[in-house]
């Protein structure tokens, strides 16, 4: 159902590619039929959701109301637009800007809604700073008008300089982004050098102080509301685990517990994919004294234990040890394996990779440099073969051994491409270096392996990996906002600016199809392809506006072909994306780094990690694979007595910490401060908790983080 929902949401959003103004035009009838099908799918999803939700809750949920209202508005707009099209009356598809509502408000988009809630909750606090910032811009604009407006100065394009108050406000707002610096200052500076003091004071106050305050306010509010969300999740989880315990508990002696057989049945139901060995390990953690039952405190931790990815592994002989035991166990064979397992072997090949990177940067026309590539390829092939000789191939190419797969695929691709390139050159049918250049670029990526082996670099890499899930959330958020601005931009600016090939004979080809842009910076910069004539072009323009550089040239160009008020569209986009969304993303990255550094310093071990160590069944996180392979034992298979490693060769490995999300780490840090007996407030109060609420048992987040 989730896949189907996202499929129809994607189709509905992509309809703008085929609707006028279109990248690939389709008849209105075709796009309208597809849109009606999407709306029916959305309505069906709502009906399905209502069947599994109490009606009193369903009708109180604003998400459902928003989706239903949007479906109705889309249908009304579609009918009106179709009727007017039949009557050959031009109209606007105003409801297309509502399509991102489906992406946000369906139950499957919880993370995107959380990001929008962060924006909504941040707005009241940031509004005061923004109003003060705009007051400063307006005040400086008035001062600039009085100082420079009556001096008959001209810009580099020959236009009047600071003669109109609205133009002054726009130019000084652009100066905050530094996009027009120092151009906007030069006419005044040329007239009198002392005017530079005015612009320097303006930049210090608005660009450096106010923009830093924006980031500080956004970060503070984002952190506060994020931790409130985490607090709700932590208490909600604990409350529901207590309810589950109360449902299953029986009395043994003077305390309530859950019997072992019922505990196993529960774990098998909620986690059917884990093996018997993994399940027994969890039971050992929950029932340390092996009493045959699990207590309340241990049961409450069950959800956390199931969330820890434990890789069950078995020791197996190398195939060569079975086929040729005398050769594989000989003195020279053991020596080779010891060399490969030594850290010096890794460092030696790191050095070879660096030298290879230097050779790639040198002139390829030199035969010595060109032929050296074969030497490096030989080194890499020897490395792979030695590792396969030392480590069991099934372990070396296990699904969690990313770097082994990466290295092998890069080397094989480089070998094939080099052979093809040399063969084609030898027969004189091919002289381009493009194939080999691509392989060279890919091979340089092996340098990432060196970065991963350095601890401080690893912190940065871990953070980048941790923020990938949230990057997807912010991508959905950006797509939704971009889509709204793109649709609005296409309705306002479509067809106003056109692009012509260089050999075009159109009289206005150099002016982007309109005389209004004659001698403008927009036309002189050859920005004609930056237009809103279809969804793809609109998105490219919005990306350019996000980068900020030269955004005032784009804004002025579109205002020349429409109206000066069109600048408000570009200012609004800058405020929403650059000032708000980008700052929230920066706030998240800051929080991610703080949490990651805390984790690296604390080296906290969970109960399950300790138990694996106690049982002597642990595999170190960064240990070489040797002859350990992932145990493919199914949940129905019982293989021997748990803990008999000498008979069974069973080992466990905790999945790398680098793949834990920042939200999970924050939740873990908060829960560590909650006393074991604290069940938290009732569920109704948990849902309504705000950042300003202080539950009597709550720890402070400043202490936790």
PDB file of C-alpha atoms in Angstrom, residues 187-345:
ATOM      1  CA  UNK A 187      28.886  54.384  -8.084  1.00  0.00           C
ATOM      2  CA  UNK A 188      28.766  55.871  -4.560  1.00  0.00           C
ATOM      3  CA  UNK A 189      32.346  54.820  -3.808  1.00  0.00           C
ATOM      4  CA  UNK A 190      33.590  56.400  -7.053  1.00  0.00           C
ATOM      5  CA  UNK A 191      31.776  59.602  -6.163  1.00  0.00           C
ATOM      6  CA  UNK A 192      33.132  59.782  -2.611  1.00  0.00           C
ATOM      7  CA  UNK A 193      35.232  57.099  -0.848  1.00  0.00           C
ATOM      8  CA  UNK A 194      33.615  57.969   2.507  1.00  0.00           C
ATOM      9  CA  UNK A 195      30.337  56.389   1.326  1.00  0.00           C
ATOM     10  CA  UNK A 196      32.037  53.000   1.683  1.00  0.00           C
ATOM     11  CA  UNK A 197      31.547  53.342   5.459  1.00  0.00           C
ATOM     12  CA  UNK A 198      27.767  53.237   4.939  1.00  0.00           C
ATOM     13  CA  UNK A 199      27.915  49.990   2.961  1.00  0.00           C
ATOM     14  CA  UNK A 200      30.455  48.376   5.299  1.00  0.00           C
ATOM     15  CA  UNK A 201      28.257  49.144   8.319  1.00  0.00           C
ATOM     16  CA  UNK A 202      25.219  47.755   6.474  1.00  0.00           C
ATOM     17  CA  UNK A 203      27.025  44.508   5.553  1.00  0.00           C
ATOM     18  CA  UNK A 204      28.373  43.976   9.076  1.00  0.00           C
ATOM     19  CA  UNK A 205      24.954  44.471  10.675  1.00  0.00           C
ATOM     20  CA  UNK A 206      22.712  42.657   8.204  1.00  0.00           C
ATOM     21  CA  UNK A 207      24.918  40.093   6.444  1.00  0.00           C
ATOM     22  CA  UNK A 208      27.062  38.938   9.331  1.00  0.00           C
ATOM     23  CA  UNK A 209      25.102  39.737  12.500  1.00  0.00           C
ATOM     24  CA  UNK A 210      21.467  39.241  11.433  1.00  0.00           C
ATOM     25  CA  UNK A 211      22.155  36.201   9.259  1.00  0.00           C
ATOM     26  CA  UNK A 212      24.087  34.618  12.155  1.00  0.00           C
ATOM     27  CA  UNK A 213      21.202  35.402  14.492  1.00  0.00           C
ATOM     28  CA  UNK A 214      18.849  33.734  11.998  1.00  0.00           C
ATOM     29  CA  UNK A 215      20.932  30.567  12.151  1.00  0.00           C
ATOM     30  CA  UNK A 216      21.135  30.714  15.952  1.00  0.00           C
ATOM     31  CA  UNK A 217      17.365  31.147  16.359  1.00  0.00           C
ATOM     32  CA  UNK A 218      16.566  28.438  13.814  1.00  0.00           C
ATOM     33  CA  UNK A 219      19.056  26.030  15.406  1.00  0.00           C
ATOM     34  CA  UNK A 220      17.834  26.702  18.948  1.00  0.00           C
ATOM     35  CA  UNK A 221      14.178  26.196  18.024  1.00  0.00           C
ATOM     36  CA  UNK A 222      14.884  23.207  15.803  1.00  0.00           C
ATOM     37  CA  UNK A 223      16.859  21.548  18.601  1.00  0.00           C
ATOM     38  CA  UNK A 224      14.141  22.296  21.141  1.00  0.00           C
ATOM     39  CA  UNK A 225      11.309  20.912  19.008  1.00  0.00           C
ATOM     40  CA  UNK A 226      13.347  17.929  17.793  1.00  0.00           C
ATOM     41  CA  UNK A 227      14.050  16.907  21.352  1.00  0.00           C
ATOM     42  CA  UNK A 228      10.406  17.354  22.253  1.00  0.00           C
ATOM     43  CA  UNK A 229       9.549  14.943  19.423  1.00  0.00           C
ATOM     44  CA  UNK A 230      12.149  12.491  20.737  1.00  0.00           C
ATOM     45  CA  UNK A 231      10.770  12.864  24.270  1.00  0.00           C
ATOM     46  CA  UNK A 232       7.291  12.005  23.015  1.00  0.00           C
ATOM     47  CA  UNK A 233       8.610   8.942  21.194  1.00  0.00           C
ATOM     48  CA  UNK A 234      10.574   7.759  24.222  1.00  0.00           C
ATOM     49  CA  UNK A 235       7.649   8.066  26.612  1.00  0.00           C
ATOM     50  CA  UNK A 236       5.172   6.665  24.086  1.00  0.00           C
ATOM     51  CA  UNK A 237       7.321   3.596  23.531  1.00  0.00           C
ATOM     52  CA  UNK A 238       7.779   3.005  27.252  1.00  0.00           C
ATOM     53  CA  UNK A 239       4.076   3.470  27.952  1.00  0.00           C
ATOM     54  CA  UNK A 240       3.074   1.002  25.242  1.00  0.00           C
ATOM     55  CA  UNK A 241       5.646  -1.562  26.402  1.00  0.00           C
ATOM     56  CA  UNK A 242       4.197  -1.284  29.913  1.00  0.00           C
ATOM     57  CA  UNK A 243       0.700  -1.867  28.490  1.00  0.00           C
ATOM     58  CA  UNK A 244       1.991  -4.930  26.621  1.00  0.00           C
ATOM     59  CA  UNK A 245       3.595  -6.250  29.811  1.00  0.00           C
ATOM     60  CA  UNK A 246       0.364  -5.771  31.766  1.00  0.00           C
ATOM     61  CA  UNK A 247      -1.484  -7.754  29.096  1.00  0.00           C
ATOM     62  CA  UNK A 248       0.871 -10.754  29.214  1.00  0.00           C
ATOM     63  CA  UNK A 249       2.020 -10.788  32.848  1.00  0.00           C
ATOM     64  CA  UNK A 250       1.512 -13.612  35.345  1.00  0.00           C
ATOM     65  CA  UNK A 251       2.372 -13.634  39.036  1.00  0.00           C
ATOM     66  CA  UNK A 252       5.371 -15.658  40.184  1.00  0.00           C
ATOM     67  CA  UNK A 253       5.974 -15.344  43.883  1.00  0.00           C
ATOM     68  CA  UNK A 254       5.640 -11.714  44.818  1.00  0.00           C
ATOM     69  CA  UNK A 255       6.302 -10.186  41.398  1.00  0.00           C
ATOM     70  CA  UNK A 256       4.655 -10.081  37.989  1.00  0.00           C
ATOM     71  CA  UNK A 257       6.625 -11.585  35.104  1.00  0.00           C
ATOM     72  CA  UNK A 258       6.241 -12.998  31.585  1.00  0.00           C
ATOM     73  CA  UNK A 259       6.918 -16.703  31.150  1.00  0.00           C
ATOM     74  CA  UNK A 260       9.723 -17.801  28.826  1.00  0.00           C
ATOM     75  CA  UNK A 261       7.448 -19.702  26.419  1.00  0.00           C
ATOM     76  CA  UNK A 262       5.119 -16.720  26.040  1.00  0.00           C
ATOM     77  CA  UNK A 263       8.120 -14.380  25.604  1.00  0.00           C
ATOM     78  CA  UNK A 264       9.481 -16.608  22.811  1.00  0.00           C
ATOM     79  CA  UNK A 265       6.081 -16.745  21.132  1.00  0.00           C
ATOM     80  CA  UNK A 266       5.842 -12.951  21.235  1.00  0.00           C
ATOM     81  CA  UNK A 267       9.336 -12.396  19.785  1.00  0.00           C
ATOM     82  CA  UNK A 268       8.664 -14.955  17.059  1.00  0.00           C
ATOM     83  CA  UNK A 269       5.490 -13.064  16.094  1.00  0.00           C
ATOM     84  CA  UNK A 270       6.931  -9.548  16.060  1.00  0.00           C
ATOM     85  CA  UNK A 271      10.344 -10.535  14.610  1.00  0.00           C
ATOM     86  CA  UNK A 272       9.787 -13.668  12.497  1.00  0.00           C
ATOM     87  CA  UNK A 273      12.957 -13.214  10.443  1.00  0.00           C
ATOM     88  CA  UNK A 274      15.528 -13.565  13.227  1.00  0.00           C
ATOM     89  CA  UNK A 275      17.177 -16.927  13.844  1.00  0.00           C
ATOM     90  CA  UNK A 276      16.723 -19.171  16.865  1.00  0.00           C
ATOM     91  CA  UNK A 277      20.266 -18.317  17.960  1.00  0.00           C
ATOM     92  CA  UNK A 278      19.527 -14.601  17.853  1.00  0.00           C
ATOM     93  CA  UNK A 279      16.296 -15.151  19.783  1.00  0.00           C
ATOM     94  CA  UNK A 280      18.111 -17.191  22.421  1.00  0.00           C
ATOM     95  CA  UNK A 281      20.708 -14.442  22.741  1.00  0.00           C
ATOM     96  CA  UNK A 282      17.968 -11.882  23.396  1.00  0.00           C
ATOM     97  CA  UNK A 283      16.482 -14.203  26.023  1.00  0.00           C
ATOM     98  CA  UNK A 284      19.872 -14.486  27.748  1.00  0.00           C
ATOM     99  CA  UNK A 285      20.029 -10.681  27.878  1.00  0.00           C
ATOM    100  CA  UNK A 286      16.452 -10.380  29.203  1.00  0.00           C
ATOM    101  CA  UNK A 287      16.722 -13.308  31.641  1.00  0.00           C
ATOM    102  CA  UNK A 288      20.302 -13.090  32.843  1.00  0.00           C
ATOM    103  CA  UNK A 289      19.818 -15.504  35.741  1.00  0.00           C
ATOM    104  CA  UNK A 290      17.937 -18.016  33.532  1.00  0.00           C
ATOM    105  CA  UNK A 291      14.927 -18.178  35.847  1.00  0.00           C
ATOM    106  CA  UNK A 292      12.566 -19.144  33.047  1.00  0.00           C
ATOM    107  CA  UNK A 293      10.765 -15.782  33.008  1.00  0.00           C
ATOM    108  CA  UNK A 294      11.365 -12.129  32.107  1.00  0.00           C
ATOM    109  CA  UNK A 295      10.779  -9.267  34.531  1.00  0.00           C
ATOM    110  CA  UNK A 296       9.110  -5.945  33.820  1.00  0.00           C
ATOM    111  CA  UNK A 297      12.271  -3.844  33.450  1.00  0.00           C
ATOM    112  CA  UNK A 298      13.851  -6.374  31.080  1.00  0.00           C
ATOM    113  CA  UNK A 299      10.669  -6.661  29.023  1.00  0.00           C
ATOM    114  CA  UNK A 300      10.443  -2.888  28.539  1.00  0.00           C
ATOM    115  CA  UNK A 301      13.889  -3.043  26.875  1.00  0.00           C
ATOM    116  CA  UNK A 302      12.709  -5.650  24.354  1.00  0.00           C
ATOM    117  CA  UNK A 303      11.837  -3.100  21.650  1.00  0.00           C
ATOM    118  CA  UNK A 304      15.344  -1.636  21.884  1.00  0.00           C
ATOM    119  CA  UNK A 305      16.946  -5.083  21.759  1.00  0.00           C
ATOM    120  CA  UNK A 306      15.016  -5.965  18.611  1.00  0.00           C
ATOM    121  CA  UNK A 307      16.123  -2.689  16.993  1.00  0.00           C
ATOM    122  CA  UNK A 308      19.806  -3.596  17.401  1.00  0.00           C
ATOM    123  CA  UNK A 309      21.004  -5.346  14.284  1.00  0.00           C
ATOM    124  CA  UNK A 310      22.843  -8.491  15.340  1.00  0.00           C
ATOM    125  CA  UNK A 311      24.633 -10.464  12.634  1.00  0.00           C
ATOM    126  CA  UNK A 312      24.791 -14.181  13.432  1.00  0.00           C
ATOM    127  CA  UNK A 313      27.975 -15.719  12.053  1.00  0.00           C
ATOM    128  CA  UNK A 314      29.592 -19.152  11.863  1.00  0.00           C
ATOM    129  CA  UNK A 315      33.212 -20.171  11.487  1.00  0.00           C
ATOM    130  CA  UNK A 316      33.845 -22.298   8.421  1.00  0.00           C
ATOM    131  CA  UNK A 317      36.936 -23.717   6.837  1.00  0.00           C
ATOM    132  CA  UNK A 318      38.475 -22.105   3.796  1.00  0.00           C
ATOM    133  CA  UNK A 319      37.659 -24.229   0.696  1.00  0.00           C
ATOM    134  CA  UNK A 320      41.399 -24.635   0.000  1.00  0.00           C
ATOM    135  CA  UNK A 321      41.886 -26.011   3.505  1.00  0.00           C
ATOM    136  CA  UNK A 322      39.378 -28.743   2.683  1.00  0.00           C
ATOM    137  CA  UNK A 323      40.703 -29.424  -0.814  1.00  0.00           C
ATOM    138  CA  UNK A 324      44.459 -29.098  -0.165  1.00  0.00           C
ATOM    139  CA  UNK A 325      44.988 -29.213   3.615  1.00  0.00           C
ATOM    140  CA  UNK A 326      48.731 -29.957   3.432  1.00  0.00           C
ATOM    141  CA  UNK A 327      49.435 -27.050   1.104  1.00  0.00           C
ATOM    142  CA  UNK A 328      47.132 -24.562   2.873  1.00  0.00           C
ATOM    143  CA  UNK A 329      48.576 -25.402   6.322  1.00  0.00           C
ATOM    144  CA  UNK A 330      52.198 -25.363   5.199  1.00  0.00           C
ATOM    145  CA  UNK A 331      54.725 -22.904   6.653  1.00  0.00           C
ATOM    146  CA  UNK A 332      54.908 -20.665   3.572  1.00  0.00           C
ATOM    147  CA  UNK A 333      51.075 -20.577   3.329  1.00  0.00           C
ATOM    148  CA  UNK A 334      50.751 -19.503   6.976  1.00  0.00           C
ATOM    149  CA  UNK A 335      53.418 -16.843   6.362  1.00  0.00           C
ATOM    150  CA  UNK A 336      51.471 -15.409   3.389  1.00  0.00           C
ATOM    151  CA  UNK A 337      48.273 -15.304   5.447  1.00  0.00           C
ATOM    152  CA  UNK A 338      50.012 -13.566   8.345  1.00  0.00           C
ATOM    153  CA  UNK A 339      51.369 -10.920   5.948  1.00  0.00           C
ATOM    154  CA  UNK A 340      47.936 -10.274   4.463  1.00  0.00           C
ATOM    155  CA  UNK A 341      46.347 -10.006   7.921  1.00  0.00           C
ATOM    156  CA  UNK A 342      49.015  -7.570   9.157  1.00  0.00           C
ATOM    157  CA  UNK A 343      48.197  -3.853   9.269  1.00  0.00           C
ATOM    158  CA  UNK A 344      51.308  -3.158   7.237  1.00  0.00           C
ATOM    159  CA  UNK A 345      49.675  -4.861   4.265  1.00  0.00           C
TER     160      UNK A 345
END
